[in-house]
Amino acid sequence: MDFEYTSEQQMLRESIARYLGDRYRFAERQAMVRSAAGWRPQIWQELGEQLGILGAPFSEALGGLGGGAVESMIVMEEFGRVLAIEPWLDTIVIGGGLLRRWDHARARELIGLIIAGQLRCAFAYPEPHARFDLTDVATTAVASGAGWRIDGFKDGVAGAPFATHLLVTARHAGGRRDPRGVAVYLVPRDGAGVALREYPTVDGSRAADVRFEAASAELIGDADAGIDALEAAVDEGVAALCAEAVGVLRCLLADTLRYAKERRQFGAPIAANQVLQHRMVDMYIALEQAVSMTCMATMMLARPAAERRRAVSAAKVQVGKAARLVGQGAVQIHGAMGMTDDLAVSHYFRRATLIESQLGSVDHHCARLEQDIPA
């Protein structure tokens, strides 16, 4: 399997790295996440209008640049390097992934709005009882005239305060965990019947608990085949999230190596300590395994569902384990200062910790792997 990037993909990486490097210095990010808004909407607009990269994973027929999952992997890794909080994962990967699978004029219209930076999504799927199961949905959808009405509750919806619309999983038929009755609906965040309780998250971003009471909604795709498109789009999201984790872990390791060379104890840098050398080698190995598994999962996204599922879950398991090993190692080698708010390492550690459970924990994906092992 070829892991070489094309010249266009290399240019994309250099372009986004240069742009984010100029706008996401650590002190600037801290000021941004502590502001009333919690983010800078103009960055999202500039990504669309100046860099034109919001269309990178979409085909030229849809108004994009003709890329795909590899382009999202590149962007998400660079997001991870600077702890960017822009909604690429929910809007471009999951939202765009659902819309790409819907051969309809409305889908093309919505993708156009995404590429222009006018439509931002938050993926409202978590429910208190569900434990990452996409089919365990209590939120209901009822047809109402030409549209739908949504009733229910979603908790911990990442990025909801920054979104213009929510991508809501809801049940229009069947019983609990029946995959045939689940579909995805587009709901305006500020629409009637939508109530958000917003709060900051440990990684500096923001989330919200969302309650829907007869909220007007628009069905995305086919109600009777919604779960297949949803699972495929979420798998693409998991692979992209793994790429973000790679960017985070690269910075954690680099900062730890630099600190170990500079910090002196008993007249020598602590990097000379053999125990710490072994610890940092373990961190490096875990990172490289995460890189390889992320690349493999990304390349397998177009394969049949069972192969795709296994590759994505295997990558998420490895990334989750690497996030814990590298994150904890970085904090411990830095000592007590490793958890202080003024040190970038603590913020990378927090993001790595949250990624462990986002879109499925290690335990969840291990169980998913067991289900998909051929008899």
C-alpha positions as YAML, in Angstrom:
chain: A
units: angstrom
residues:
- id: 1
  name: MET
  ca: [0.00, 0.00, 0.00]
- id: 2
  name: ASP
  ca: [1.38, 3.42, -1.03]
- id: 3
  name: PHE
  ca: [1.66, 5.98, 1.76]
- id: 4
  name: GLU
  ca: [3.44, 8.62, -0.34]
- id: 5
  name: TYR
  ca: [1.75, 12.00, -0.59]
- id: 6
  name: THR
  ca: [1.23, 13.65, -3.96]
- id: 7
  name: SER
  ca: [2.73, 17.07, -4.68]
- id: 8
  name: GLU
  ca: [-0.75, 18.60, -4.29]
- id: 9
  name: GLN
  ca: [-1.17, 16.97, -0.89]
- id: 10
  name: GLN
  ca: [2.25, 18.22, 0.18]
- id: 11
  name: MET
  ca: [1.24, 21.72, -0.88]
- id: 12
  name: LEU
  ca: [-1.97, 21.41, 1.11]
- id: 13
  name: ARG
  ca: [0.00, 20.43, 4.22]
- id: 14
  name: GLU
  ca: [2.43, 23.31, 3.81]
- id: 15
  name: SER
  ca: [-0.36, 25.79, 3.18]
- id: 16
  name: ILE
  ca: [-2.48, 24.84, 6.19]
- id: 17
  name: ALA
  ca: [0.57, 24.51, 8.46]
- id: 18
  name: ARG
  ca: [1.78, 27.98, 7.52]
- id: 19
  name: TYR
  ca: [-1.66, 29.52, 7.97]
- id: 20
  name: LEU
  ca: [-2.33, 27.89, 11.34]
- id: 21
  name: GLY
  ca: [1.19, 28.61, 12.54]
- id: 22
  name: ASP
  ca: [0.58, 32.32, 12.05]
- id: 23
  name: ARG
  ca: [-2.79, 32.34, 13.85]
- id: 24
  name: TYR
  ca: [-2.55, 29.66, 16.52]
- id: 25
  name: ARG
  ca: [0.43, 30.59, 18.61]
- id: 26
  name: PHE
  ca: [-0.08, 29.25, 22.13]
- id: 27
  name: ALA
  ca: [-0.73, 32.62, 23.80]
- id: 28
  name: GLU
  ca: [-3.17, 33.60, 21.04]
- id: 29
  name: ARG
  ca: [-5.04, 30.31, 21.40]
- id: 30
  name: GLN
  ca: [-5.30, 30.78, 25.16]
- id: 31
  name: ALA
  ca: [-6.76, 34.25, 24.72]
- id: 32
  name: MET
  ca: [-9.21, 32.93, 22.11]
- id: 33
  name: VAL
  ca: [-10.60, 30.03, 24.15]
- id: 34
  name: ARG
  ca: [-11.00, 32.29, 27.18]
- id: 35
  name: SER
  ca: [-12.90, 34.91, 25.20]
- id: 36
  name: ALA
  ca: [-16.68, 35.27, 25.33]
- id: 37
  name: ALA
  ca: [-17.07, 33.64, 21.90]
- id: 38
  name: GLY
  ca: [-14.60, 30.84, 22.64]
- id: 39
  name: TRP
  ca: [-13.29, 30.80, 19.07]
- id: 40
  name: ARG
  ca: [-12.59, 33.05, 16.06]
- id: 41
  name: PRO
  ca: [-15.22, 32.61, 13.33]
- id: 42
  name: GLN
  ca: [-13.08, 34.57, 10.89]
- id: 43
  name: ILE
  ca: [-10.54, 31.75, 10.80]
- id: 44
  name: TRP
  ca: [-13.21, 29.39, 9.45]
- id: 45
  name: GLN
  ca: [-14.19, 31.98, 6.86]
- id: 46
  name: GLU
  ca: [-10.57, 32.47, 5.81]
- id: 47
  name: LEU
  ca: [-10.09, 28.71, 5.47]
- id: 48
  name: GLY
  ca: [-12.92, 28.79, 2.94]
- id: 49
  name: GLU
  ca: [-12.47, 32.14, 1.22]
- id: 50
  name: GLN
  ca: [-8.69, 32.73, 1.30]
- id: 51
  name: LEU
  ca: [-7.21, 29.22, 1.37]
- id: 52
  name: GLY
  ca: [-10.15, 27.47, -0.28]
- id: 53
  name: ILE
  ca: [-9.44, 24.28, 1.65]
- id: 54
  name: LEU
  ca: [-12.95, 23.66, 2.97]
- id: 55
  name: GLY
  ca: [-13.57, 22.03, -0.40]
- id: 56
  name: ALA
  ca: [-10.43, 19.90, -0.32]
- id: 57
  name: PRO
  ca: [-12.14, 16.52, 0.37]
- id: 58
  name: PHE
  ca: [-15.03, 17.08, -2.06]
- id: 59
  name: SER
  ca: [-15.11, 16.14, -5.74]
- id: 60
  name: GLU
  ca: [-14.84, 18.79, -8.41]
- id: 61
  name: ALA
  ca: [-18.40, 17.95, -9.48]
- id: 62
  name: LEU
  ca: [-19.55, 19.15, -6.05]
- id: 63
  name: GLY
  ca: [-17.48, 22.32, -6.26]
- id: 64
  name: GLY
  ca: [-14.53, 20.95, -4.30]
- id: 65
  name: LEU
  ca: [-10.85, 20.39, -5.04]
- id: 66
  name: GLY
  ca: [-11.14, 16.71, -5.92]
- id: 67
  name: GLY
  ca: [-9.56, 15.26, -2.79]
- id: 68
  name: GLY
  ca: [-10.87, 12.85, -0.20]
- id: 69
  name: ALA
  ca: [-10.04, 11.19, 3.11]
- id: 70
  name: VAL
  ca: [-6.28, 11.67, 2.75]
- id: 71
  name: GLU
  ca: [-6.74, 15.42, 2.46]
- id: 72
  name: SER
  ca: [-8.84, 15.41, 5.64]
- id: 73
  name: MET
  ca: [-6.15, 13.36, 7.36]
- id: 74
  name: ILE
  ca: [-3.55, 15.96, 6.42]
- id: 75
  name: VAL
  ca: [-5.67, 18.88, 7.64]
- id: 76
  name: MET
  ca: [-6.65, 17.16, 10.89]
- id: 77
  name: GLU
  ca: [-3.04, 16.33, 11.75]
- id: 78
  name: GLU
  ca: [-2.13, 19.99, 11.33]
- id: 79
  name: PHE
  ca: [-5.14, 20.94, 13.46]
- id: 80
  name: GLY
  ca: [-3.79, 18.64, 16.14]
- id: 81
  name: ARG
  ca: [-0.37, 20.27, 16.06]
- id: 82
  name: VAL
  ca: [-1.82, 23.65, 17.06]
- id: 83
  name: LEU
  ca: [-4.88, 22.44, 19.02]
- id: 84
  name: ALA
  ca: [-7.24, 24.07, 16.53]
- id: 85
  name: ILE
  ca: [-10.91, 23.94, 17.50]
- id: 86
  name: GLU
  ca: [-12.52, 24.72, 14.14]
- id: 87
  name: PRO
  ca: [-15.29, 22.21, 13.26]
- id: 88
  name: TRP
  ca: [-13.57, 20.31, 10.42]
- id: 89
  name: LEU
  ca: [-14.44, 16.92, 11.91]
- id: 90
  name: ASP
  ca: [-18.19, 17.47, 12.30]
- id: 91
  name: THR
  ca: [-18.75, 19.76, 9.32]
- id: 92
  name: ILE
  ca: [-16.42, 18.56, 6.57]
- id: 93
  name: VAL
  ca: [-15.88, 14.91, 7.47]
- id: 94
  name: ILE
  ca: [-19.12, 13.72, 9.08]
- id: 95
  name: GLY
  ca: [-21.55, 16.28, 7.66]
- id: 96
  name: GLY
  ca: [-19.91, 16.26, 4.24]
- id: 97
  name: GLY
  ca: [-19.64, 12.49, 4.35]
- id: 98
  name: LEU
  ca: [-23.38, 12.12, 4.88]
- id: 99
  name: LEU
  ca: [-24.25, 14.64, 2.18]
- id: 100
  name: ARG
  ca: [-21.88, 13.07, -0.37]
- id: 101
  name: ARG
  ca: [-23.82, 9.82, -0.07]
- id: 102
  name: TRP
  ca: [-27.12, 11.53, -0.84]
- id: 103
  name: ASP
  ca: [-27.59, 12.00, -4.58]
- id: 104
  name: HIS
  ca: [-29.94, 14.94, -4.37]
- id: 105
  name: ALA
  ca: [-29.95, 18.61, -5.41]
- id: 106
  name: ARG
  ca: [-30.42, 19.66, -1.77]
- id: 107
  name: ALA
  ca: [-27.27, 17.76, -0.78]
- id: 108
  name: ARG
  ca: [-25.27, 19.59, -3.44]
- id: 109
  name: GLU
  ca: [-26.69, 22.89, -2.22]
- id: 110
  name: LEU
  ca: [-25.70, 22.17, 1.38]
- id: 111
  name: ILE
  ca: [-22.21, 21.06, 0.37]
- id: 112
  name: GLY
  ca: [-21.84, 24.36, -1.48]
- id: 113
  name: LEU
  ca: [-22.70, 26.20, 1.74]
- id: 114
  name: ILE
  ca: [-20.13, 24.12, 3.64]
- id: 115
  name: ILE
  ca: [-17.40, 24.88, 1.10]
- id: 116
  name: ALA
  ca: [-18.27, 28.59, 1.31]
- id: 117
  name: GLY
  ca: [-17.93, 28.49, 5.11]
- id: 118
  name: GLN
  ca: [-21.59, 29.40, 5.66]
- id: 119
  name: LEU
  ca: [-22.76, 26.08, 7.13]
- id: 120
  name: ARG
  ca: [-21.08, 24.68, 10.25]
- id: 121
  name: CYS
  ca: [-22.24, 21.47, 11.89]
- id: 122
  name: ALA
  ca: [-22.08, 19.76, 15.27]
- id: 123
  name: PHE
  ca: [-22.76, 16.02, 15.41]
- id: 124
  name: ALA
  ca: [-25.54, 15.59, 17.96]
- id: 125
  name: TYR
  ca: [-25.53, 11.83, 18.52]
- id: 126
  name: PRO
  ca: [-24.56, 11.22, 22.20]
- id: 127
  name: GLU
  ca: [-27.32, 10.19, 24.59]
- id: 128
  name: PRO
  ca: [-26.81, 9.38, 28.30]
- id: 129
  name: HIS
  ca: [-27.62, 5.68, 27.92]
- id: 130
  name: ALA
  ca: [-26.07, 4.94, 24.51]
- id: 131
  name: ARG
  ca: [-22.35, 4.40, 25.22]
- id: 132
  name: PHE
  ca: [-21.29, 5.22, 21.62]
- id: 133
  name: ASP
  ca: [-23.89, 2.91, 20.04]
- id: 134
  name: LEU
  ca: [-25.24, 4.75, 16.98]
- id: 135
  name: THR
  ca: [-28.40, 2.61, 16.97]
- id: 136
  name: ASP
  ca: [-29.27, 3.16, 20.66]
- id: 137
  name: VAL
  ca: [-31.35, 6.28, 20.03]
- id: 138
  name: ALA
  ca: [-34.26, 7.53, 22.13]
- id: 139
  name: THR
  ca: [-34.65, 10.87, 20.33]
- id: 140
  name: THR
  ca: [-37.64, 10.63, 18.00]
- id: 141
  name: ALA
  ca: [-38.49, 12.06, 14.58]
- id: 142
  name: VAL
  ca: [-42.07, 12.37, 13.33]
- id: 143
  name: ALA
  ca: [-43.04, 13.43, 9.81]
- id: 144
  name: SER
  ca: [-44.78, 16.81, 9.81]
- id: 145
  name: GLY
  ca: [-45.96, 18.18, 6.47]
- id: 146
  name: ALA
  ca: [-42.97, 18.48, 4.17]
- id: 147
  name: GLY
  ca: [-40.52, 18.18, 7.08]
- id: 148
  name: TRP
  ca: [-39.99, 16.48, 10.42]
- id: 149
  name: ARG
  ca: [-40.33, 17.24, 14.11]
- id: 150
  name: ILE
  ca: [-37.62, 16.19, 16.57]
- id: 151
  name: ASP
  ca: [-38.11, 15.47, 20.28]
- id: 152
  name: GLY
  ca: [-35.42, 14.26, 22.65]
- id: 153
  name: PHE
  ca: [-32.17, 15.02, 24.45]
- id: 154
  name: LYS
  ca: [-28.49, 14.88, 23.46]
- id: 155
  name: ASP
  ca: [-25.68, 15.38, 25.95]
- id: 156
  name: GLY
  ca: [-22.09, 16.49, 25.46]
- id: 157
  name: VAL
  ca: [-22.48, 17.67, 21.86]
- id: 158
  name: ALA
  ca: [-18.95, 18.84, 21.03]
- id: 159
  name: GLY
  ca: [-18.71, 22.17, 19.23]
- id: 160
  name: ALA
  ca: [-22.45, 22.87, 19.37]
- id: 161
  name: PRO
  ca: [-21.95, 26.49, 20.50]
- id: 162
  name: PHE
  ca: [-19.93, 27.18, 17.32]
- id: 163
  name: ALA
  ca: [-22.35, 25.50, 14.89]
- id: 164
  name: THR
  ca: [-25.04, 26.95, 12.66]
- id: 165
  name: HIS
  ca: [-26.79, 23.56, 12.43]
- id: 166
  name: LEU
  ca: [-26.92, 20.30, 14.34]
- id: 167
  name: LEU
  ca: [-26.71, 16.88, 12.70]
- id: 168
  name: VAL
  ca: [-29.13, 14.93, 14.89]
- id: 169
  name: THR
  ca: [-29.58, 11.16, 15.00]
- id: 170
  name: ALA
  ca: [-33.22, 10.33, 15.70]
- id: 171
  name: ARG
  ca: [-35.54, 7.35, 15.50]
- id: 172
  name: HIS
  ca: [-38.53, 7.41, 13.15]
- id: 173
  name: ALA
  ca: [-39.42, 3.71, 13.52]
- id: 174
  name: GLY
  ca: [-38.48, 0.52, 15.35]
- id: 175
  name: GLY
  ca: [-37.46, -0.19, 18.91]
- id: 176
  name: ARG
  ca: [-34.31, 0.52, 20.86]
- id: 177
  name: ARG
  ca: [-31.12, -0.46, 18.98]
- id: 178
  name: ASP
  ca: [-33.08, -1.26, 15.82]
- id: 179
  name: PRO
  ca: [-30.78, 0.05, 13.05]
- id: 180
  name: ARG
  ca: [-33.60, 0.27, 10.50]
- id: 181
  name: GLY
  ca: [-35.34, 3.12, 12.27]
- id: 182
  name: VAL
  ca: [-32.41, 5.54, 12.71]
- id: 183
  name: ALA
  ca: [-31.70, 8.47, 10.38]
- id: 184
  name: VAL
  ca: [-29.90, 11.82, 10.48]
- id: 185
  name: TYR
  ca: [-31.66, 15.19, 10.49]
- id: 186
  name: LEU
  ca: [-30.40, 18.74, 10.00]
- id: 187
  name: VAL
  ca: [-31.68, 21.14, 12.65]
- id: 188
  name: PRO
  ca: [-30.86, 24.88, 12.89]
- id: 189
  name: ARG
  ca: [-29.04, 25.42, 16.17]
- id: 190
  name: ASP
  ca: [-31.05, 28.57, 16.92]
- id: 191
  name: GLY
  ca: [-34.35, 27.16, 15.66]
- id: 192
  name: ALA
  ca: [-37.58, 27.05, 17.64]
- id: 193
  name: GLY
  ca: [-37.75, 24.10, 20.01]
- id: 194
  name: VAL
  ca: [-33.95, 23.83, 20.39]
- id: 195
  name: ALA
  ca: [-32.49, 24.63, 23.82]
- id: 196
  name: LEU
  ca: [-28.74, 24.50, 24.53]
- id: 197
  name: ARG
  ca: [-26.94, 24.43, 27.86]
- id: 198
  name: GLU
  ca: [-23.40, 25.42, 26.91]
- id: 199
  name: TYR
  ca: [-20.20, 24.80, 28.89]
- id: 200
  name: PRO
  ca: [-16.41, 24.67, 28.37]
- id: 201
  name: THR
  ca: [-14.66, 21.33, 27.90]
- id: 202
  name: VAL
  ca: [-11.39, 20.25, 29.45]
- id: 203
  name: ASP
  ca: [-9.47, 20.71, 26.18]
- id: 204
  name: GLY
  ca: [-10.40, 24.38, 25.79]
- id: 205
  name: SER
  ca: [-13.26, 23.92, 23.37]
- id: 206
  name: ARG
  ca: [-16.98, 24.09, 24.18]
- id: 207
  name: ALA
  ca: [-19.91, 21.69, 24.14]
- id: 208
  name: ALA
  ca: [-23.60, 21.72, 24.99]
- id: 209
  name: ASP
  ca: [-26.43, 19.56, 26.22]
- id: 210
  name: VAL
  ca: [-29.28, 19.98, 23.74]
- id: 211
  name: ARG
  ca: [-32.99, 19.45, 24.24]
- id: 212
  name: PHE
  ca: [-35.39, 19.25, 21.30]
- id: 213
  name: GLU
  ca: [-39.10, 19.92, 21.70]
- id: 214
  name: ALA
  ca: [-41.00, 19.68, 18.41]
- id: 215
  name: ALA
  ca: [-37.98, 21.19, 16.64]
- id: 216
  name: SER
  ca: [-38.27, 21.54, 12.87]
- id: 217
  name: ALA
  ca: [-35.82, 19.28, 11.05]
- id: 218
  name: GLU
  ca: [-34.75, 18.27, 7.57]
- id: 219
  name: LEU
  ca: [-34.06, 14.64, 6.75]
- id: 220
  name: ILE
  ca: [-30.59, 13.95, 5.36]
- id: 221
  name: GLY
  ca: [-30.56, 11.03, 2.94]
- id: 222
  name: ASP
  ca: [-32.89, 8.03, 2.95]
- id: 223
  name: ALA
  ca: [-34.75, 7.37, 6.19]
- id: 224
  name: ASP
  ca: [-34.81, 3.62, 5.52]
- id: 225
  name: ALA
  ca: [-31.07, 3.34, 4.83]
- id: 226
  name: GLY
  ca: [-29.82, 6.06, 7.14]
- id: 227
  name: ILE
  ca: [-27.72, 3.87, 9.44]
- id: 228
  name: ASP
  ca: [-25.44, 2.59, 6.66]
- id: 229
  name: ALA
  ca: [-24.52, 6.09, 5.52]
- id: 230
  name: LEU
  ca: [-24.20, 7.20, 9.14]
- id: 231
  name: GLU
  ca: [-21.80, 4.40, 10.08]
- id: 232
  name: ALA
  ca: [-19.65, 5.05, 7.01]
- id: 233
  name: ALA
  ca: [-19.48, 8.80, 7.69]
- id: 234
  name: VAL
  ca: [-18.69, 8.24, 11.37]
- id: 235
  name: ASP
  ca: [-15.91, 5.80, 10.45]
- id: 236
  name: GLU
  ca: [-14.45, 8.54, 8.27]
- id: 237
  name: GLY
  ca: [-14.74, 10.81, 11.30]
- id: 238
  name: VAL
  ca: [-12.92, 8.31, 13.52]
- id: 239
  name: ALA
  ca: [-10.05, 8.06, 11.02]
- id: 240
  name: ALA
  ca: [-9.83, 11.87, 10.85]
- id: 241
  name: LEU
  ca: [-9.88, 12.07, 14.66]
- id: 242
  name: CYS
  ca: [-6.98, 9.61, 14.75]
- id: 243
  name: ALA
  ca: [-5.07, 11.95, 12.43]
- id: 244
  name: GLU
  ca: [-5.70, 14.85, 14.80]
- id: 245
  name: ALA
  ca: [-4.37, 12.70, 17.64]
- id: 246
  name: VAL
  ca: [-1.20, 12.05, 15.65]
- id: 247
  name: GLY
  ca: [-0.61, 15.81, 15.42]
- id: 248
  name: VAL
  ca: [-1.21, 16.20, 19.15]
- id: 249
  name: LEU
  ca: [1.12, 13.33, 20.05]
- id: 250
  name: ARG
  ca: [3.88, 14.57, 17.76]
- id: 251
  name: CYS
  ca: [3.92, 17.85, 19.67]
- id: 252
  name: LEU
  ca: [3.80, 16.13, 23.05]
- id: 253
  name: LEU
  ca: [6.80, 13.98, 22.16]
- id: 254
  name: ALA
  ca: [8.77, 16.86, 20.61]
- id: 255
  name: ASP
  ca: [8.19, 19.11, 23.63]
- id: 256
  name: THR
  ca: [9.19, 16.30, 25.98]
- id: 257
  name: LEU
  ca: [12.41, 15.55, 24.12]
- id: 258
  name: ARG
  ca: [13.31, 19.23, 24.05]
- id: 259
  name: TYR
  ca: [12.61, 19.64, 27.76]
- id: 260
  name: ALA
  ca: [14.58, 16.50, 28.69]
- id: 261
  name: LYS
  ca: [17.62, 17.87, 26.86]
- id: 262
  name: GLU
  ca: [17.37, 21.27, 28.54]
- id: 263
  name: ARG
  ca: [16.42, 20.26, 32.11]
- id: 264
  name: ARG
  ca: [19.51, 19.51, 34.15]
- id: 265
  name: GLN
  ca: [19.71, 17.49, 37.35]
- id: 266
  name: PHE
  ca: [22.87, 16.56, 39.25]
- id: 267
  name: GLY
  ca: [24.93, 18.37, 36.64]
- id: 268
  name: ALA
  ca: [23.56, 16.52, 33.59]
- id: 269
  name: PRO
  ca: [20.46, 16.78, 31.38]
- id: 270
  name: ILE
  ca: [17.71, 14.41, 32.47]
- id: 271
  name: ALA
  ca: [17.76, 13.02, 28.91]
- id: 272
  name: ALA
  ca: [20.94, 11.20, 29.96]
- id: 273
  name: ASN
  ca: [18.94, 9.13, 32.46]
- id: 274
  name: GLN
  ca: [18.57, 5.65, 30.99]
- id: 275
  name: VAL
  ca: [15.15, 5.06, 32.54]
- id: 276
  name: LEU
  ca: [13.82, 8.23, 30.92]
- id: 277
  name: GLN
  ca: [15.46, 7.29, 27.64]
- id: 278
  name: HIS
  ca: [13.57, 3.99, 27.66]
- id: 279
  name: ARG
  ca: [10.34, 5.83, 28.51]
- id: 280
  name: MET
  ca: [10.77, 8.23, 25.60]
- id: 281
  name: VAL
  ca: [11.59, 5.39, 23.22]
- id: 282
  name: ASP
  ca: [8.32, 3.71, 24.24]
- id: 283
  name: MET
  ca: [6.54, 7.00, 23.54]
- id: 284
  name: TYR
  ca: [8.14, 7.20, 20.10]
- id: 285
  name: ILE
  ca: [7.19, 3.62, 19.23]
- id: 286
  name: ALA
  ca: [3.58, 4.19, 20.32]
- id: 287
  name: LEU
  ca: [3.41, 7.34, 18.18]
- id: 288
  name: GLU
  ca: [4.79, 5.59, 15.09]
- id: 289
  name: GLN
  ca: [2.32, 2.75, 15.53]
- id: 290
  name: ALA
  ca: [-0.49, 5.31, 15.75]
- id: 291
  name: VAL
  ca: [0.77, 7.00, 12.56]
- id: 292
  name: SER
  ca: [0.83, 3.71, 10.65]
- id: 293
  name: MET
  ca: [-2.57, 2.57, 11.87]
- id: 294
  name: THR
  ca: [-4.11, 5.96, 11.04]
- id: 295
  name: CYS
  ca: [-2.73, 5.85, 7.50]
- id: 296
  name: MET
  ca: [-4.00, 2.29, 7.08]
- id: 297
  name: ALA
  ca: [-7.48, 3.18, 8.36]
- id: 298
  name: THR
  ca: [-7.66, 6.18, 6.03]
- id: 299
  name: MET
  ca: [-6.68, 4.09, 3.01]
- id: 300
  name: MET
  ca: [-9.26, 1.43, 3.96]
- id: 301
  name: LEU
  ca: [-12.25, 3.77, 4.14]
- id: 302
  name: ALA
  ca: [-13.31, 2.94, 0.59]
- id: 303
  name: ARG
  ca: [-13.21, -0.83, 1.18]
- id: 304
  name: PRO
  ca: [-16.26, -3.01, 2.00]
- id: 305
  name: ALA
  ca: [-17.96, -2.19, 5.30]
- id: 306
  name: ALA
  ca: [-16.52, -5.06, 7.35]
- id: 307
  name: GLU
  ca: [-12.93, -4.30, 6.29]
- id: 308
  name: ARG
  ca: [-13.44, -0.58, 6.85]
- id: 309
  name: ARG
  ca: [-14.86, -1.14, 10.32]
- id: 310
  name: ARG
  ca: [-11.98, -3.38, 11.39]
- id: 311
  name: ALA
  ca: [-9.31, -0.98, 10.14]
- id: 312
  name: VAL
  ca: [-10.93, 2.07, 11.73]
- id: 313
  name: SER
  ca: [-11.54, 0.43, 15.11]
- id: 314
  name: ALA
  ca: [-8.02, -1.02, 15.19]
- id: 315
  name: ALA
  ca: [-6.62, 2.46, 14.55]
- id: 316
  name: LYS
  ca: [-8.79, 4.02, 17.27]
- id: 317
  name: VAL
  ca: [-7.65, 1.40, 19.77]
- id: 318
  name: GLN
  ca: [-3.99, 2.01, 18.99]
- id: 319
  name: VAL
  ca: [-4.42, 5.79, 19.03]
- id: 320
  name: GLY
  ca: [-6.27, 5.62, 22.36]
- id: 321
  name: LYS
  ca: [-3.47, 3.58, 23.93]
- id: 322
  name: ALA
  ca: [-0.81, 5.86, 22.43]
- id: 323
  name: ALA
  ca: [-2.63, 8.95, 23.68]
- id: 324
  name: ARG
  ca: [-2.49, 7.63, 27.22]
- id: 325
  name: LEU
  ca: [1.12, 6.42, 27.07]
- id: 326
  name: VAL
  ca: [2.55, 9.48, 25.34]
- id: 327
  name: GLY
  ca: [0.37, 11.96, 27.23]
- id: 328
  name: GLN
  ca: [1.12, 10.56, 30.66]
- id: 329
  name: GLY
  ca: [4.80, 10.18, 29.83]
- id: 330
  name: ALA
  ca: [5.03, 13.80, 28.71]
- id: 331
  name: VAL
  ca: [3.41, 15.10, 31.87]
- id: 332
  name: GLN
  ca: [5.47, 12.90, 34.17]
- id: 333
  name: ILE
  ca: [8.80, 13.78, 32.55]
- id: 334
  name: HIS
  ca: [7.94, 17.46, 32.83]
- id: 335
  name: GLY
  ca: [7.21, 16.96, 36.53]
- id: 336
  name: ALA
  ca: [4.60, 18.97, 38.43]
- id: 337
  name: MET
  ca: [4.78, 21.80, 35.89]
- id: 338
  name: GLY
  ca: [3.45, 19.37, 33.27]
- id: 339
  name: MET
  ca: [-0.12, 20.01, 34.46]
- id: 340
  name: THR
  ca: [0.11, 23.78, 34.87]
- id: 341
  name: ASP
  ca: [-2.16, 25.91, 32.71]
- id: 342
  name: ASP
  ca: [0.74, 28.04, 31.47]
- id: 343
  name: LEU
  ca: [2.55, 25.12, 29.84]
- id: 344
  name: ALA
  ca: [1.44, 23.97, 26.39]
- id: 345
  name: VAL
  ca: [2.09, 20.32, 27.28]
- id: 346
  name: SER
  ca: [-0.83, 20.28, 29.71]
- id: 347
  name: HIS
  ca: [-3.21, 21.45, 26.97]
- id: 348
  name: TYR
  ca: [-1.97, 18.84, 24.50]
- id: 349
  name: PHE
  ca: [-2.40, 16.23, 27.24]
- id: 350
  name: ARG
  ca: [-5.99, 17.35, 27.84]
- id: 351
  name: ARG
  ca: [-6.83, 17.13, 24.15]
- id: 352
  name: ALA
  ca: [-5.21, 13.69, 23.88]
- id: 353
  name: THR
  ca: [-7.22, 12.53, 26.90]
- id: 354
  name: LEU
  ca: [-10.49, 13.70, 25.37]
- id: 355
  name: ILE
  ca: [-9.69, 12.07, 22.01]
- id: 356
  name: GLU
  ca: [-9.39, 8.73, 23.83]
- id: 357
  name: SER
  ca: [-13.16, 8.64, 24.30]
- id: 358
  name: GLN
  ca: [-14.40, 10.81, 21.44]
- id: 359
  name: LEU
  ca: [-16.41, 8.79, 18.88]
- id: 360
  name: GLY
  ca: [-15.81, 5.64, 20.88]
- id: 361
  name: SER
  ca: [-13.48, 4.58, 23.67]
- id: 362
  name: VAL
  ca: [-10.80, 1.89, 23.46]
- id: 363
  name: ASP
  ca: [-13.19, -0.59, 25.09]
- id: 364
  name: HIS
  ca: [-15.95, 0.26, 22.61]
- id: 365
  name: HIS
  ca: [-13.73, -0.25, 19.59]
- id: 366
  name: CYS
  ca: [-12.22, -3.44, 21.03]
- id: 367
  name: ALA
  ca: [-15.76, -4.81, 21.35]
- id: 368
  name: ARG
  ca: [-16.50, -3.69, 17.79]
- id: 369
  name: LEU
  ca: [-13.42, -5.51, 16.57]
- id: 370
  name: GLU
  ca: [-14.55, -8.70, 18.30]
- id: 371
  name: GLN
  ca: [-17.92, -8.46, 16.57]
- id: 372
  name: ASP
  ca: [-16.30, -8.07, 13.16]
- id: 373
  name: ILE
  ca: [-13.73, -10.88, 13.39]
- id: 374
  name: PRO
  ca: [-14.57, -13.42, 10.64]
- id: 375
  name: ALA
  ca: [-15.80, -16.77, 11.96]
...
